[in-house]
Amino acid sequence: MTATAVDYTWFRERFAYLAEAYCFTLIRGLTSEELAARLGARTEGFPDMTFEELVDSAFSGPGSYGTWDGHFFGAVPVGDWILIVEPNGFLGVTRKAIVPLSAGTRLVSHFRNVNSVNYFYWVEDGDIRLFFEPLSPSPRYGSDPDGLVEIMQQAGFDLRNGGNHNLYMGAAFALAEHLTGIKVTPQLLE
């Protein structure tokens, strides 16, 4: 059974502040150290923190953890995957970053900003298999833009009439779960 948008209504309800601007990326088979190295990330001086501390720090601007000159994210191993959470970030949907980051593996990401700009990517070993805007999922791009049409519909995307503004974020989480096997839950985020 495929996860659906309804399975993820908790995200907007429980994390309303984050639902306004986020990027979630899942990448398979890398260690935290390999992830940091591939991204050229600076990890020294950044202690382990809770999800709430990550969100507060990311929105705080320049300071002990906040930054405007780079991307701020948290990463946590989940089985064979690493979940990257970017409050108010977009690194996970930046082609210059995700194409090389996906070398030899699978990467799935989805993003929304405060202006409702939204993207979904499925990348396999540098090949963008699927790219679309979850709020308007009919135009799809990549090397396999129609390979997941049935799954997308089951997840909650309306491919005929555009997206459902209330459910498109949940549908993006559900499609990511289908591609990764990782169910994002409130407990996982916390």
Coordinates of N, CA, C and O in Angstrom, one line a residue:
M1 N 0.8 -1.2 0.0 CA 0.0 0.0 0.0 C 0.9 1.2 0.0 O 1.8 1.4 0.8
T2 N 0.6 2.2 -0.9 CA 1.3 3.4 -1.0 C 0.8 4.4 0.1 O -0.4 4.5 0.3
A3 N 1.8 5.1 0.7 CA 1.4 6.2 1.6 C 0.7 7.2 0.9 O 0.8 7.4 -0.3
T4 N -0.2 8.0 1.6 CA -1.0 9.0 0.9 C -0.7 10.4 1.6 O -0.2 10.4 2.7
A5 N -1.2 11.4 1.0 CA -1.1 12.8 1.5 C -1.7 12.8 2.9 O -1.2 13.5 3.8
V6 N -2.8 12.1 3.1 CA -3.6 12.1 4.4 C -2.7 11.6 5.5 O -2.8 12.1 6.6
D7 N -1.8 10.7 5.2 CA -0.8 10.2 6.2 C 0.1 11.2 6.7 O 0.8 11.0 7.8
Y8 N 0.2 12.3 6.0 CA 1.2 13.4 6.4 C 0.5 14.7 6.8 O 1.2 15.7 6.8
T9 N -0.8 14.7 7.1 CA -1.5 16.0 7.5 C -0.9 16.5 8.8 O -1.0 17.7 9.1
W10 N -0.3 15.6 9.6 CA 0.3 16.0 10.9 C 1.4 17.1 10.6 O 1.7 17.9 11.5
F11 N 2.1 17.0 9.5 CA 3.2 17.9 9.3 C 2.8 19.4 9.4 O 3.3 20.2 10.1
R12 N 1.8 19.8 8.6 CA 1.3 21.2 8.7 C 0.7 21.5 10.0 O 0.8 22.6 10.5
E13 N 0.0 20.5 10.6 CA -0.7 20.8 11.9 C 0.3 20.9 13.0 O 0.2 21.8 13.9
R14 N 1.3 20.0 13.1 CA 2.2 20.0 14.2 C 3.4 20.9 14.0 O 4.0 21.4 15.0
F15 N 3.9 21.1 12.8 CA 5.0 21.9 12.5 C 4.7 23.1 11.5 O 5.4 23.2 10.5
A16 N 3.7 23.8 11.9 CA 3.2 24.9 11.0 C 4.3 25.9 10.6 O 4.4 26.3 9.5
Y17 N 5.1 26.2 11.5 CA 6.2 27.2 11.3 C 7.2 26.6 10.3 O 7.7 27.4 9.4
L18 N 7.5 25.3 10.3 CA 8.4 24.7 9.4 C 7.7 24.5 8.0 O 8.4 24.6 7.0
A19 N 6.5 24.2 8.0 CA 5.7 23.9 6.8 C 5.7 25.1 5.9 O 5.5 24.9 4.7
E20 N 6.0 26.3 6.4 CA 6.0 27.5 5.5 C 7.2 27.5 4.7 O 7.2 28.1 3.6
A21 N 8.4 26.9 5.1 CA 9.6 27.0 4.3 C 10.5 25.9 4.8 O 11.1 25.9 5.9
Y22 N 10.7 24.9 4.0 CA 11.5 23.7 4.3 C 12.1 23.1 3.1 O 11.6 23.3 2.0
C23 N 13.1 22.2 3.3 CA 13.6 21.3 2.3 C 14.0 20.0 3.1 O 14.7 20.0 4.0
F24 N 13.4 18.9 2.6 CA 13.7 17.6 3.2 C 14.4 16.8 2.1 O 13.9 16.7 0.9
T25 N 15.6 16.2 2.4 CA 16.3 15.4 1.4 C 16.7 14.1 2.1 O 17.1 14.1 3.2
L26 N 16.5 13.0 1.3 CA 16.9 11.7 1.8 C 17.9 11.2 0.8 O 17.7 11.3 -0.5
I27 N 19.0 10.7 1.3 CA 20.1 10.2 0.4 C 20.5 8.8 1.0 O 20.8 8.7 2.2
R28 N 20.7 7.8 0.1 CA 21.0 6.5 0.6 C 22.5 6.2 0.6 O 23.2 6.5 -0.4
G29 N 22.9 5.5 1.6 CA 24.2 4.8 1.6 C 25.4 5.7 2.0 O 26.5 5.2 1.8
L30 N 25.2 6.9 2.4 CA 26.3 7.7 2.8 C 26.4 7.8 4.3 O 25.4 7.8 5.0
T31 N 27.6 7.9 4.9 CA 27.7 8.2 6.3 C 27.6 9.8 6.4 O 27.7 10.5 5.5
S32 N 27.4 10.2 7.7 CA 27.4 11.6 7.9 C 28.7 12.3 7.5 O 28.6 13.4 6.9
E33 N 29.8 11.6 7.7 CA 31.1 12.2 7.3 C 31.2 12.3 5.7 O 31.7 13.3 5.2
E34 N 30.7 11.3 5.0 CA 30.7 11.3 3.6 C 29.8 12.4 3.0 O 30.1 13.1 2.1
L35 N 28.6 12.6 3.7 CA 27.7 13.6 3.3 C 28.4 15.0 3.4 O 28.3 15.8 2.5
A36 N 29.0 15.2 4.6 CA 29.6 16.5 4.9 C 30.7 16.8 3.9 O 30.9 17.9 3.3
A37 N 31.5 15.7 3.6 CA 32.6 15.9 2.6 C 32.1 16.2 1.2 O 32.6 17.1 0.5
R38 N 31.1 15.5 0.8 CA 30.5 15.8 -0.6 C 30.0 17.2 -0.7 O 30.0 17.8 -1.8
L39 N 29.4 17.7 0.4 CA 28.8 19.0 0.4 C 29.9 20.1 0.7 O 29.6 21.3 0.5
G40 N 31.0 19.7 1.1 CA 32.0 20.7 1.6 C 31.5 21.4 2.8 O 31.8 22.6 3.0
A41 N 30.8 20.7 3.6 CA 30.1 21.3 4.8 C 31.1 21.5 6.0 O 32.0 20.6 6.2
R42 N 30.9 22.5 6.7 CA 31.7 22.7 7.9 C 30.9 22.2 9.1 O 29.8 22.7 9.3
T43 N 31.4 21.3 9.8 CA 30.7 20.7 11.0 C 31.3 21.1 12.3 O 30.6 21.0 13.3
E44 N 32.5 21.5 12.3 CA 33.1 21.9 13.6 C 32.4 23.1 14.2 O 32.0 24.0 13.5
G45 N 32.2 23.1 15.5 CA 31.6 24.2 16.2 C 30.1 24.1 16.2 O 29.4 24.9 16.7
F46 N 29.5 23.0 15.5 CA 28.1 22.8 15.5 C 27.8 21.6 16.3 O 28.0 20.5 15.8
P47 N 27.3 21.7 17.5 CA 27.0 20.5 18.4 C 25.8 19.8 17.9 O 25.0 20.3 17.1
D48 N 25.6 18.6 18.4 CA 24.4 17.8 18.2 C 23.3 18.7 18.8 O 23.5 19.3 19.9
M49 N 22.1 18.7 18.2 CA 21.0 19.5 18.7 C 19.7 18.8 18.4 O 19.7 18.0 17.5
T50 N 18.7 19.2 19.1 CA 17.4 18.7 18.8 C 16.8 19.3 17.6 O 17.3 20.4 17.1
F51 N 15.7 18.8 17.1 CA 15.0 19.3 15.9 C 14.6 20.8 16.2 O 14.8 21.7 15.4
E52 N 14.0 21.0 17.4 CA 13.6 22.3 17.7 C 14.7 23.3 17.7 O 14.6 24.4 17.3
E53 N 15.9 22.9 18.3 CA 17.0 23.8 18.3 C 17.5 24.1 16.9 O 17.9 25.2 16.6
L54 N 17.5 23.1 16.0 CA 17.9 23.3 14.6 C 17.0 24.3 14.0 O 17.5 25.2 13.3
V55 N 15.7 24.2 14.1 CA 14.7 25.1 13.5 C 15.0 26.5 14.1 O 15.1 27.5 13.3
D56 N 15.1 26.6 15.4 CA 15.3 28.0 16.0 C 16.6 28.6 15.5 O 16.7 29.8 15.1
S57 N 17.7 27.8 15.4 CA 19.0 28.3 14.9 C 18.9 28.7 13.4 O 19.5 29.7 13.1
A58 N 18.2 27.9 12.6 CA 18.2 28.2 11.2 C 17.4 29.5 10.9 O 17.8 30.2 10.0
F59 N 16.4 29.8 11.7 CA 15.7 31.0 11.5 C 16.2 32.2 12.3 O 15.7 33.3 12.2
S60 N 17.3 32.0 13.1 CA 17.8 33.1 13.9 C 18.7 34.1 13.2 O 19.0 35.1 13.7
G61 N 19.2 33.7 12.0 CA 20.1 34.6 11.3 C 21.5 34.5 11.8 O 21.8 33.5 12.5
P62 N 22.4 35.4 11.5 CA 23.8 35.3 11.9 C 23.8 35.2 13.4 O 23.1 35.8 14.1
G63 N 24.7 34.4 13.9 CA 24.9 34.2 15.3 C 25.6 33.0 15.6 O 26.4 32.5 14.7
S64 N 25.4 32.4 16.7 CA 26.2 31.2 17.1 C 26.0 30.0 16.2 O 26.9 29.3 15.9
Y65 N 24.8 29.9 15.6 CA 24.6 28.8 14.7 C 24.0 29.2 13.4 O 24.2 28.6 12.4
G66 N 23.2 30.3 13.4 CA 22.6 30.8 12.2 C 23.6 31.3 11.2 O 24.7 31.8 11.6
T67 N 23.2 31.3 10.0 CA 24.2 31.8 8.9 C 23.4 32.3 7.7 O 22.4 31.7 7.4
W68 N 23.9 33.3 7.1 CA 23.3 33.8 5.9 C 24.3 33.5 4.7 O 23.9 33.6 3.6
D69 N 25.5 33.2 5.0 CA 26.5 33.1 3.9 C 26.6 31.7 3.4 O 27.4 31.4 2.6
G70 N 25.8 30.8 4.0 CA 25.9 29.4 3.5 C 24.5 28.7 3.8 O 23.5 29.4 4.1
H71 N 24.5 27.4 3.7 CA 23.2 26.7 4.0 C 23.4 26.1 5.4 O 24.4 25.5 5.7
F72 N 22.3 26.1 6.1 CA 22.2 25.5 7.4 C 21.3 24.3 7.4 O 20.2 24.5 6.9
F73 N 21.8 23.2 7.8 CA 20.9 22.0 7.8 C 21.3 21.1 9.0 O 22.4 21.1 9.5
G74 N 20.4 20.2 9.2 CA 20.6 19.1 10.2 C 20.5 17.8 9.4 O 19.8 17.7 8.4
A75 N 21.3 16.8 9.8 CA 21.3 15.5 9.2 C 21.3 14.4 10.2 O 22.0 14.5 11.2
V76 N 20.5 13.4 10.0 CA 20.4 12.3 10.9 C 20.3 11.0 10.1 O 19.6 10.9 9.1
P77 N 21.1 9.9 10.5 CA 21.0 8.6 9.8 C 19.6 8.0 10.2 O 19.1 8.0 11.3
V78 N 19.0 7.4 9.1 CA 17.7 6.6 9.3 C 17.9 5.4 8.5 O 17.7 5.4 7.3
G79 N 18.2 4.3 9.1 CA 18.5 3.1 8.4 C 19.7 3.3 7.5 O 20.8 3.8 7.9
D80 N 19.6 2.9 6.2 CA 20.6 3.1 5.2 C 20.6 4.5 4.6 O 21.3 4.7 3.7
W81 N 19.8 5.3 5.1 CA 19.6 6.6 4.5 C 20.0 7.7 5.5 O 20.2 7.5 6.7
I82 N 20.2 8.9 5.0 CA 20.4 10.1 5.8 C 19.3 11.1 5.5 O 19.1 11.3 4.3
L83 N 18.6 11.5 6.5 CA 17.6 12.6 6.3 C 18.3 13.9 6.6 O 18.8 14.1 7.6
I84 N 18.2 14.8 5.6 CA 18.7 16.2 5.7 C 17.5 17.1 5.9 O 16.6 17.0 5.0
V85 N 17.4 17.9 6.9 CA 16.4 18.8 7.1 C 16.9 20.2 7.1 O 17.9 20.6 7.8
E86 N 16.3 21.0 6.2 CA 16.7 22.4 6.1 C 15.5 23.3 6.4 O 14.7 23.5 5.5
P87 N 15.5 23.9 7.6 CA 14.4 24.9 7.8 C 14.8 26.1 7.0 O 15.9 26.6 7.0
N88 N 13.8 26.6 6.2 CA 14.0 27.7 5.4 C 15.2 27.6 4.4 O 15.9 28.6 4.1
G89 N 15.4 26.4 3.9 CA 16.6 26.1 3.1 C 16.2 25.6 1.7 O 15.0 25.2 1.5
F90 N 17.2 25.4 0.8 CA 16.9 24.9 -0.5 C 18.0 24.2 -1.1 O 18.0 23.9 -2.3
L91 N 19.1 23.9 -0.4 CA 20.2 23.2 -0.9 C 19.8 21.8 -1.5 O 20.3 21.4 -2.6
G92 N 18.9 21.1 -0.9 CA 18.4 19.8 -1.4 C 17.7 19.8 -2.8 O 17.4 18.8 -3.3
V93 N 17.4 21.0 -3.3 CA 16.8 21.1 -4.6 C 17.6 22.0 -5.5 O 17.1 22.5 -6.5
T94 N 18.8 22.2 -5.2 CA 19.8 22.9 -6.0 C 20.6 21.9 -6.9 O 21.3 21.1 -6.3
R95 N 20.3 22.0 -8.2 CA 20.9 21.0 -9.1 C 22.4 20.9 -8.9 O 23.0 19.8 -9.0
K96 N 23.1 22.1 -8.8 CA 24.5 22.1 -8.6 C 25.0 21.3 -7.5 O 26.1 20.7 -7.5
A97 N 24.2 21.1 -6.4 CA 24.5 20.3 -5.3 C 24.0 18.9 -5.4 O 24.8 17.9 -5.1
I98 N 22.8 18.7 -5.8 CA 22.2 17.3 -5.7 C 22.7 16.4 -6.8 O 22.7 15.2 -6.5
V99 N 23.0 16.9 -7.9 CA 23.5 16.0 -9.0 C 24.8 15.3 -8.6 O 24.8 14.1 -8.6
P100 N 25.8 16.0 -8.2 CA 27.0 15.3 -7.7 C 26.8 14.6 -6.4 O 27.4 13.5 -6.1
L101 N 25.9 15.1 -5.5 CA 25.7 14.4 -4.2 C 25.1 13.1 -4.4 O 25.4 12.1 -3.6
S102 N 24.4 12.9 -5.5 CA 23.7 11.6 -5.8 C 24.6 10.6 -6.5 O 24.2 9.5 -6.8
A103 N 25.9 10.9 -6.7 CA 26.8 10.0 -7.4 C 26.8 8.6 -6.7 O 27.1 8.5 -5.5
G104 N 26.4 7.6 -7.5 CA 26.5 6.2 -6.9 C 25.3 5.9 -6.0 O 25.3 4.8 -5.4
T105 N 24.3 6.7 -5.9 CA 23.2 6.4 -5.0 C 21.9 7.1 -5.4 O 21.8 7.7 -6.5
R106 N 20.9 7.0 -4.6 CA 19.6 7.7 -4.8 C 19.4 8.8 -3.9 O 19.7 8.7 -2.7
L107 N 18.9 9.9 -4.4 CA 18.5 11.1 -3.6 C 17.1 11.5 -4.0 O 16.7 11.5 -5.1
V108 N 16.3 11.8 -3.0 CA 15.0 12.2 -3.1 C 14.8 13.5 -2.2 O 15.2 13.5 -1.0
S109 N 14.3 14.6 -2.8 CA 14.1 15.8 -2.0 C 12.8 16.5 -2.4 O 12.3 16.4 -3.5
H110 N 12.3 17.2 -1.4 CA 11.2 18.1 -1.7 C 11.3 19.4 -0.9 O 11.9 19.4 0.2
F111 N 10.7 20.5 -1.4 CA 11.0 21.8 -0.9 C 9.8 22.7 -1.0 O 9.0 22.5 -2.0
R112 N 9.6 23.6 -0.1 CA 8.6 24.7 -0.2 C 9.2 25.9 0.4 O 9.8 25.8 1.4
N113 N 8.9 27.1 -0.2 CA 9.3 28.3 0.5 C 8.0 29.1 0.8 O 6.9 28.7 0.6
V114 N 8.2 30.3 1.5 CA 7.1 31.1 2.0 C 6.2 31.6 0.9 O 5.1 32.0 1.1
N115 N 6.7 31.6 -0.4 CA 5.9 32.1 -1.5 C 5.2 30.9 -2.2 O 4.7 31.1 -3.3
S116 N 5.2 29.7 -1.6 CA 4.6 28.5 -2.1 C 5.3 28.0 -3.4 O 4.8 27.3 -4.2
V117 N 6.6 28.4 -3.6 CA 7.4 27.8 -4.6 C 7.7 26.4 -4.1 O 8.1 26.3 -2.9
N118 N 7.6 25.4 -4.9 CA 7.8 24.1 -4.4 C 8.4 23.2 -5.5 O 8.0 23.3 -6.7
Y119 N 9.3 22.3 -5.1 CA 9.9 21.3 -6.0 C 10.0 20.0 -5.4 O 10.1 19.8 -4.2
F120 N 10.1 19.0 -6.3 CA 10.3 17.6 -5.9 C 11.3 17.0 -6.9 O 11.2 17.2 -8.1
Y121 N 12.4 16.3 -6.4 CA 13.4 15.7 -7.2 C 13.6 14.3 -6.8 O 13.6 13.9 -5.6
W122 N 13.8 13.4 -7.8 CA 14.2 12.0 -7.6 C 15.4 11.9 -8.6 O 15.3 12.1 -9.8
V123 N 16.6 11.7 -8.0 CA 17.9 11.6 -8.7 C 18.6 10.3 -8.4 O 18.7 9.9 -7.3
E124 N 19.0 9.6 -9.5 CA 19.7 8.4 -9.4 C 21.1 8.5 -10.0 O 21.2 8.8 -11.2
D125 N 22.1 8.5 -9.2 CA 23.5 8.5 -9.7 C 23.7 9.6 -10.7 O 24.3 9.4 -11.8
G126 N 23.3 10.8 -10.4 CA 23.5 12.0 -11.2 C 22.4 12.2 -12.3 O 22.4 13.3 -12.9
D127 N 21.5 11.3 -12.4 CA 20.5 11.4 -13.4 C 19.2 11.8 -12.8 O 18.6 11.1 -11.9
I128 N 18.7 13.0 -13.2 CA 17.4 13.5 -12.6 C 16.3 12.7 -13.3 O 16.0 12.9 -14.5
R129 N 15.8 11.8 -12.6 CA 14.7 10.9 -13.1 C 13.4 11.6 -13.1 O 12.6 11.4 -14.1
L130 N 13.1 12.4 -12.1 CA 11.8 13.1 -12.0 C 12.0 14.4 -11.3 O 12.7 14.5 -10.3
F131 N 11.4 15.5 -11.9 CA 11.4 16.8 -11.3 C 10.1 17.4 -11.7 O 9.6 17.3 -12.8
F132 N 9.4 17.9 -10.6 CA 8.1 18.6 -10.9 C 7.8 19.5 -9.7 O 8.5 19.5 -8.7
E133 N 6.8 20.3 -9.9 CA 6.3 21.2 -8.8 C 5.1 20.6 -8.2 O 4.0 20.4 -8.8
P134 N 5.1 20.2 -6.9 CA 4.0 19.4 -6.3 C 2.7 20.2 -6.3 O 1.6 19.5 -6.4
L135 N 2.7 21.5 -6.3 CA 1.4 22.2 -6.3 C 0.8 22.1 -7.8 O -0.4 22.3 -7.9
S136 N 1.6 21.9 -8.7 CA 1.2 21.8 -10.1 C 1.9 20.7 -10.8 O 2.9 20.9 -11.6
P137 N 1.5 19.4 -10.5 CA 2.3 18.2 -10.9 C 2.2 17.7 -12.3 O 2.8 16.8 -12.7
S138 N 1.3 18.4 -13.1 CA 1.2 17.9 -14.5 C 2.4 18.0 -15.3 O 2.8 17.1 -16.0
P139 N 3.0 19.2 -15.4 CA 4.3 19.2 -16.2 C 5.4 18.6 -15.3 O 5.7 19.0 -14.2
R140 N 5.9 17.5 -15.9 CA 7.0 16.7 -15.2 C 8.2 16.6 -16.1 O 8.0 16.5 -17.3
Y141 N 9.3 16.6 -15.6 CA 10.6 16.6 -16.4 C 11.5 15.5 -15.8 O 11.3 15.0 -14.7
G142 N 12.6 15.2 -16.6 CA 13.6 14.3 -16.2 C 13.6 13.1 -17.2 O 12.9 13.1 -18.1
S143 N 14.5 12.1 -16.9 CA 14.7 11.0 -17.8 C 13.5 10.0 -17.7 O 13.3 9.2 -18.6
D144 N 12.7 10.1 -16.6 CA 11.6 9.1 -16.4 C 10.4 9.9 -15.9 O 9.9 9.6 -14.8
P145 N 9.9 11.0 -16.5 CA 8.9 11.8 -16.0 C 7.5 11.2 -15.7 O 6.8 11.6 -14.9
D146 N 7.2 10.1 -16.4 CA 5.9 9.4 -16.3 C 6.0 8.1 -15.6 O 5.0 7.4 -15.4
G147 N 7.2 7.7 -15.1 CA 7.3 6.3 -14.5 C 6.6 6.1 -13.2 O 6.3 5.0 -12.8
L148 N 6.3 7.2 -12.5 CA 5.6 7.1 -11.2 C 4.2 7.7 -11.2 O 3.6 8.0 -10.2
V149 N 3.6 7.9 -12.4 CA 2.3 8.5 -12.5 C 1.3 7.9 -11.6 O 0.5 8.5 -10.8
E150 N 1.2 6.5 -11.7 CA 0.2 5.8 -10.9 C 0.4 6.0 -9.4 O -0.5 6.2 -8.6
I151 N 1.7 5.9 -9.0 CA 2.1 6.1 -7.6 C 1.8 7.5 -7.1 O 1.3 7.8 -6.0
M152 N 2.1 8.5 -8.0 CA 1.8 9.9 -7.7 C 0.3 10.1 -7.4 O -0.1 10.8 -6.5
Q153 N -0.6 9.5 -8.3 CA -2.0 9.6 -8.1 C -2.4 9.0 -6.8 O -3.2 9.5 -6.0
Q154 N -1.9 7.8 -6.5 CA -2.2 7.1 -5.2 C -1.8 8.0 -4.0 O -2.4 8.0 -3.0
A155 N -0.6 8.6 -4.2 CA -0.1 9.5 -3.1 C -1.0 10.7 -2.8 O -1.0 11.2 -1.7
G156 N -1.7 11.1 -3.8 CA -2.6 12.3 -3.6 C -2.4 13.4 -4.6 O -3.1 14.5 -4.4
F157 N -1.6 13.3 -5.6 CA -1.4 14.3 -6.6 C -2.6 14.2 -7.6 O -2.9 13.1 -8.1
D158 N -3.2 15.3 -7.9 CA -4.2 15.4 -9.0 C -3.5 15.9 -10.2 O -3.2 17.0 -10.4
L159 N -3.3 14.9 -11.1 CA -2.5 15.2 -12.3 C -3.3 15.8 -13.5 O -2.8 16.2 -14.5
R160 N -4.6 15.9 -13.3 CA -5.5 16.5 -14.3 C -5.8 17.9 -14.0 O -5.8 18.7 -14.9
N161 N -6.0 18.3 -12.8 CA -6.5 19.6 -12.5 C -5.5 20.4 -11.6 O -5.9 21.4 -11.0
G162 N -4.3 20.0 -11.5 CA -3.4 20.7 -10.7 C -3.4 20.1 -9.3 O -4.1 19.2 -9.0
G163 N -2.7 20.7 -8.4 CA -2.5 20.2 -7.0 C -3.6 20.7 -6.1 O -4.3 21.7 -6.3
N164 N -3.8 20.0 -5.0 CA -4.7 20.4 -4.0 C -3.8 21.1 -3.0 O -2.9 20.6 -2.4
H165 N -4.1 22.4 -2.8 CA -3.3 23.2 -2.0 C -3.2 22.7 -0.5 O -2.1 22.9 0.1
N166 N -4.2 22.0 -0.1 CA -4.1 21.5 1.3 C -3.4 20.2 1.4 O -3.0 19.8 2.6
L167 N -3.2 19.5 0.3 CA -2.6 18.2 0.4 C -1.3 18.0 -0.3 O -0.7 16.9 -0.2
Y168 N -0.8 18.9 -1.1 CA 0.3 18.7 -1.9 C 1.6 18.4 -1.1 O 2.4 17.6 -1.5
M169 N 1.8 19.0 0.1 CA 3.0 18.7 0.9 C 2.9 17.3 1.4 O 3.9 16.6 1.3
G170 N 1.8 16.9 1.8 CA 1.6 15.5 2.3 C 1.9 14.5 1.2 O 2.5 13.4 1.3
A171 N 1.4 14.8 -0.1 CA 1.6 14.0 -1.2 C 3.1 13.9 -1.5 O 3.6 12.8 -1.9
A172 N 3.8 15.0 -1.4 CA 5.3 15.0 -1.6 C 6.0 14.1 -0.6 O 6.9 13.3 -0.9
F173 N 5.6 14.1 0.7 CA 6.2 13.2 1.7 C 5.8 11.8 1.3 O 6.7 10.9 1.5
A174 N 4.6 11.5 0.9 CA 4.2 10.2 0.6 C 5.0 9.6 -0.6 O 5.4 8.4 -0.6
L175 N 5.2 10.4 -1.6 CA 6.0 10.0 -2.8 C 7.4 9.7 -2.4 O 8.0 8.7 -2.8
A176 N 8.0 10.6 -1.5 CA 9.3 10.4 -1.1 C 9.4 9.1 -0.3 O 10.4 8.3 -0.4
E177 N 8.4 8.8 0.5 CA 8.3 7.5 1.3 C 8.3 6.3 0.3 O 9.0 5.3 0.5
H178 N 7.6 6.4 -0.8 CA 7.5 5.3 -1.8 C 8.9 5.1 -2.3 O 9.3 3.9 -2.5
L179 N 9.6 6.2 -2.7 CA 10.9 6.0 -3.3 C 12.1 5.6 -2.4 O 13.1 5.1 -2.8
T180 N 11.9 5.8 -1.1 CA 13.0 5.6 -0.1 C 12.7 4.5 0.9 O 13.6 4.0 1.5
G181 N 11.4 4.3 1.2 CA 11.0 3.4 2.2 C 11.1 4.0 3.6 O 10.8 3.4 4.6
I182 N 11.4 5.3 3.6 CA 11.5 6.0 4.9 C 10.2 6.8 5.2 O 9.8 7.7 4.4
K183 N 9.6 6.5 6.3 CA 8.4 7.2 6.7 C 8.8 8.3 7.7 O 9.3 8.0 8.8
V184 N 8.7 9.5 7.3 CA 9.0 10.6 8.2 C 7.8 10.7 9.2 O 6.7 10.8 8.8
T185 N 8.2 10.8 10.5 CA 7.2 10.9 11.5 C 7.5 12.1 12.4 O 8.7 12.5 12.5
P186 N 6.6 12.5 13.2 CA 6.9 13.6 14.2 C 8.0 13.1 15.2 O 8.9 13.9 15.5
Q187 N 8.0 11.8 15.6 CA 9.0 11.3 16.5 C 10.4 11.3 15.8 O 11.4 11.6 16.5
L188 N 10.4 11.0 14.5 CA 11.7 11.0 13.8 C 12.3 12.4 13.8 O 13.5 12.7 14.1
L189 N 11.4 13.4 13.5 CA 11.9 14.8 13.5 C 12.4 15.3 14.9 O 13.3 16.0 15.0
E190 N 11.6 14.9 15.9 CA 12.0 15.3 17.2 C 13.2 14.6 17.7 O 13.9 15.1 18.5

